[in-house]
Amino acid sequence: MRSLWMACLLFVGASFVSDAAAQATGIPSFNAPYRAFSRSEIGLVLTFPNGGGTAFEGAYRMSRGNFDLGFRGGIFTPGGNADSRLLIGAEARERVVTHTEDFPLDGALILGVGGQFASGSSLAVIPVGLSLGRRVDPKDSKISIVPYVQPTGFLIAGNGTSDFVFSLGLGADFRLTPRFDARISAGLGDLDGVSLSAVWVH
């Protein structure tokens, strides 16, 4: 069963690949409205940024009272003759909405800072978004799913210029075991693309 779910995730991710950029390190990796861990989580992230190429990142999150704080870093290789970029970023998430009979979704405020760094062409990225979703527990299954949307605005600055753009993040977190999540997210709008993650929670 687990192998089938992973195969489905990889197929869906491959079918969505397009121009990409978003979140704190300039890749399309969005967040569910609440954390999946008690103390911390560590994961690997594969992304397909704008114009081709591949980004590989490691990610770590830890709980801090009512919110959690995440750090991520890696390398983006755009392909061709373009230089590889160093990716570094941090994200904070705090729950701000709890579902009720009148509003069925949970929500969290997402704030990040980070960028892509290369000699002579670095970019700083500051995303601010609101993640809205709800955990779904299919009947007679140990797997749970958190589908969500995350409308996000991005301030992007570099090389003496700055711009503000918007993207709608769509994603789903799949709890396959008590200790392992598979996640997929995609951005639509000014910044778009796809991210696949494998995450171990504690």
Tab-separated table of C-alpha atoms in Angstrom:
chain	number	residue	atom	x	y	z
A	1	MET	CA	0.000	0.000	0.000
A	2	ARG	CA	2.781	2.419	0.914
A	3	SER	CA	4.580	1.747	-2.391
A	4	LEU	CA	1.356	2.462	-4.292
A	5	TRP	CA	0.901	5.818	-2.525
A	6	MET	CA	4.508	6.819	-3.221
A	7	ALA	CA	4.167	5.877	-6.883
A	8	CYS	CA	0.980	7.954	-7.148
A	9	LEU	CA	2.683	10.951	-5.543
A	10	LEU	CA	5.658	10.786	-7.891
A	11	PHE	CA	3.394	10.439	-10.932
A	12	VAL	CA	1.240	13.412	-9.908
A	13	GLY	CA	4.337	15.484	-9.167
A	14	ALA	CA	5.895	14.702	-12.534
A	15	SER	CA	2.673	15.571	-14.357
A	16	PHE	CA	2.554	19.037	-12.746
A	17	VAL	CA	6.136	20.116	-13.493
A	18	SER	CA	6.263	23.619	-14.972
A	19	ASP	CA	7.971	26.974	-14.478
A	20	ALA	CA	8.707	27.262	-10.773
A	21	ALA	CA	9.626	29.609	-7.970
A	22	ALA	CA	8.143	30.298	-4.547
A	23	GLN	CA	8.477	30.239	-0.730
A	24	ALA	CA	11.507	31.304	1.270
A	25	THR	CA	14.243	29.831	-0.937
A	26	GLY	CA	12.585	30.558	-4.278
A	27	ILE	CA	10.981	27.147	-4.818
A	28	PRO	CA	7.321	25.970	-4.834
A	29	SER	CA	7.220	24.404	-1.376
A	30	PHE	CA	4.147	25.414	0.627
A	31	ASN	CA	2.873	24.485	4.098
A	32	ALA	CA	-0.165	22.808	5.619
A	33	PRO	CA	-1.984	24.864	8.292
A	34	TYR	CA	-0.625	22.845	11.226
A	35	ARG	CA	2.461	20.879	12.068
A	36	ALA	CA	2.668	17.108	11.799
A	37	PHE	CA	5.198	16.653	14.620
A	38	SER	CA	5.404	16.974	18.401
A	39	ARG	CA	9.052	18.026	18.728
A	40	SER	CA	10.663	18.239	15.295
A	41	GLU	CA	10.825	16.929	11.744
A	42	ILE	CA	13.555	16.484	9.149
A	43	GLY	CA	13.042	16.052	5.430
A	44	LEU	CA	14.358	15.998	1.883
A	45	VAL	CA	12.825	18.255	-0.782
A	46	LEU	CA	13.008	17.838	-4.566
A	47	THR	CA	11.876	20.780	-6.715
A	48	PHE	CA	11.647	21.749	-10.375
A	49	PRO	CA	12.330	25.505	-10.644
A	50	ASN	CA	11.723	27.954	-13.486
A	51	GLY	CA	13.099	27.093	-16.913
A	52	GLY	CA	14.205	23.568	-16.020
A	53	GLY	CA	16.901	22.338	-13.696
A	54	THR	CA	16.516	20.731	-10.286
A	55	ALA	CA	16.839	21.864	-6.686
A	56	PHE	CA	17.737	19.558	-3.802
A	57	GLU	CA	17.188	20.736	-0.223
A	58	GLY	CA	17.289	19.522	3.322
A	59	ALA	CA	14.671	20.871	5.747
A	60	TYR	CA	14.367	20.906	9.543
A	61	ARG	CA	11.470	22.155	11.691
A	62	MET	CA	11.061	22.465	15.422
A	63	SER	CA	8.193	23.462	17.710
A	64	ARG	CA	8.296	26.695	19.686
A	65	GLY	CA	5.209	27.130	21.856
A	66	ASN	CA	2.219	28.029	19.686
A	67	PHE	CA	4.255	28.171	16.502
A	68	ASP	CA	6.970	26.237	14.726
A	69	LEU	CA	10.142	27.383	13.024
A	70	GLY	CA	11.746	25.761	9.995
A	71	PHE	CA	15.112	26.016	8.272
A	72	ARG	CA	16.037	24.798	4.803
A	73	GLY	CA	19.046	24.862	2.533
A	74	GLY	CA	20.395	23.243	-0.596
A	75	ILE	CA	21.524	23.694	-4.176
A	76	PHE	CA	19.638	24.682	-7.317
A	77	THR	CA	21.234	23.535	-10.583
A	78	PRO	CA	19.458	25.314	-13.465
A	79	GLY	CA	21.147	23.313	-16.224
A	80	GLY	CA	22.831	24.613	-19.340
A	81	ASN	CA	25.673	27.061	-18.728
A	82	ALA	CA	23.976	28.839	-15.811
A	83	ASP	CA	25.707	28.837	-12.423
A	84	SER	CA	24.333	26.762	-9.567
A	85	ARG	CA	22.724	28.706	-6.712
A	86	LEU	CA	22.947	28.247	-2.970
A	87	LEU	CA	19.490	28.141	-1.334
A	88	ILE	CA	19.010	29.258	2.271
A	89	GLY	CA	15.763	30.114	4.045
A	90	ALA	CA	13.704	30.107	7.232
A	91	GLU	CA	9.924	29.915	7.785
A	92	ALA	CA	7.678	30.494	10.795
A	93	ARG	CA	4.138	29.112	11.050
A	94	GLU	CA	1.510	30.047	13.656
A	95	ARG	CA	-2.049	28.733	13.880
A	96	VAL	CA	-4.526	31.618	13.658
A	97	VAL	CA	-7.822	29.908	12.667
A	98	THR	CA	-9.554	26.846	14.162
A	99	HIS	CA	-12.456	25.244	12.307
A	100	THR	CA	-16.010	25.755	13.533
A	101	GLU	CA	-19.500	24.759	12.344
A	102	ASP	CA	-19.586	27.979	10.312
A	103	PHE	CA	-16.060	27.734	8.865
A	104	PRO	CA	-14.746	24.195	8.183
A	105	LEU	CA	-11.031	24.943	7.737
A	106	ASP	CA	-8.017	25.410	10.003
A	107	GLY	CA	-5.619	28.213	9.176
A	108	ALA	CA	-2.053	29.306	9.867
A	109	LEU	CA	-0.036	32.425	9.083
A	110	ILE	CA	3.207	31.669	7.198
A	111	LEU	CA	6.140	34.109	7.175
A	112	GLY	CA	9.521	33.400	5.598
A	113	VAL	CA	12.825	34.969	4.621
A	114	GLY	CA	15.620	33.604	2.475
A	115	GLY	CA	16.997	33.623	-1.012
A	116	GLN	CA	19.082	32.249	-3.820
A	117	PHE	CA	22.754	33.156	-3.814
A	118	ALA	CA	25.224	33.167	-6.709
A	119	SER	CA	28.123	35.383	-7.689
A	120	GLY	CA	26.705	38.662	-9.032
A	121	SER	CA	23.062	37.540	-9.238
A	122	SER	CA	21.623	36.885	-5.775
A	123	LEU	CA	17.919	37.216	-4.918
A	124	ALA	CA	16.221	37.792	-1.553
A	125	VAL	CA	12.708	36.388	-1.056
A	126	ILE	CA	10.192	37.317	1.686
A	127	PRO	CA	6.899	35.352	1.457
A	128	VAL	CA	3.794	36.039	3.568
A	129	GLY	CA	0.850	33.657	3.263
A	130	LEU	CA	-2.217	32.150	4.890
A	131	SER	CA	-2.557	28.351	4.748
A	132	LEU	CA	-6.103	26.955	4.952
A	133	GLY	CA	-6.963	23.254	5.111
A	134	ARG	CA	-8.301	20.376	7.170
A	135	ARG	CA	-7.080	16.879	8.025
A	136	VAL	CA	-9.024	14.048	6.355
A	137	ASP	CA	-9.011	10.529	7.819
A	138	PRO	CA	-10.303	8.041	5.182
A	139	LYS	CA	-12.452	5.278	6.633
A	140	ASP	CA	-10.694	1.951	7.308
A	141	SER	CA	-7.279	3.420	6.521
A	142	LYS	CA	-4.256	4.286	8.640
A	143	ILE	CA	-3.316	7.021	6.164
A	144	SER	CA	-4.452	10.604	6.771
A	145	ILE	CA	-4.364	13.493	4.301
A	146	VAL	CA	-4.178	17.263	4.787
A	147	PRO	CA	-5.246	19.053	1.575
A	148	TYR	CA	-4.747	22.824	1.722
A	149	VAL	CA	-4.482	26.107	-0.166
A	150	GLN	CA	-1.983	28.835	0.617
A	151	PRO	CA	-2.434	32.232	-1.082
A	152	THR	CA	0.942	33.939	-0.740
A	153	GLY	CA	2.502	37.298	-1.579
A	154	PHE	CA	6.231	37.541	-2.279
A	155	LEU	CA	8.615	40.471	-2.029
A	156	ILE	CA	11.551	39.641	-4.309
A	157	ALA	CA	14.645	41.850	-4.372
A	158	GLY	CA	18.032	41.637	-6.038
A	159	ASN	CA	20.472	43.465	-8.304
A	160	GLY	CA	19.086	46.866	-7.319
A	161	THR	CA	15.441	46.067	-8.102
A	162	SER	CA	12.435	44.756	-6.180
A	163	ASP	CA	8.998	43.404	-7.054
A	164	PHE	CA	5.878	42.098	-5.300
A	165	VAL	CA	4.145	39.081	-6.846
A	166	PHE	CA	1.384	36.632	-5.910
A	167	SER	CA	1.030	32.849	-6.049
A	168	LEU	CA	-1.662	30.395	-4.965
A	169	GLY	CA	-0.134	27.339	-3.328
A	170	LEU	CA	-2.008	24.030	-3.552
A	171	GLY	CA	-0.805	21.047	-1.578
A	172	ALA	CA	-1.423	17.829	0.295
A	173	ASP	CA	0.443	16.158	3.162
A	174	PHE	CA	0.071	12.362	3.333
A	175	ARG	CA	0.700	10.727	6.733
A	176	LEU	CA	1.754	7.231	5.604
A	177	THR	CA	2.996	6.016	9.011
A	178	PRO	CA	3.146	7.612	12.486
A	179	ARG	CA	6.725	8.681	11.661
A	180	PHE	CA	6.693	9.419	7.924
A	181	ASP	CA	4.972	11.980	5.675
A	182	ALA	CA	5.001	12.307	1.885
A	183	ARG	CA	4.112	15.803	0.668
A	184	ILE	CA	3.390	17.522	-2.624
A	185	SER	CA	2.721	21.185	-3.350
A	186	ALA	CA	2.329	23.321	-6.459
A	187	GLY	CA	2.214	27.061	-7.046
A	188	LEU	CA	-0.091	28.833	-9.526
A	189	GLY	CA	0.077	32.495	-10.512
A	190	ASP	CA	3.028	34.842	-10.917
A	191	LEU	CA	5.282	32.150	-9.451
A	192	ASP	CA	4.539	28.505	-10.170
A	193	GLY	CA	6.067	25.037	-9.977
A	194	VAL	CA	6.102	21.798	-7.980
A	195	SER	CA	7.779	20.362	-4.878
A	196	LEU	CA	7.936	16.775	-3.572
A	197	SER	CA	9.041	16.035	0.002
A	198	ALA	CA	9.826	13.022	2.165
A	199	VAL	CA	9.626	13.932	5.878
A	200	TRP	CA	10.410	12.039	9.088
A	201	VAL	CA	8.513	13.374	12.114
A	202	HIS	CA	9.289	13.072	15.854
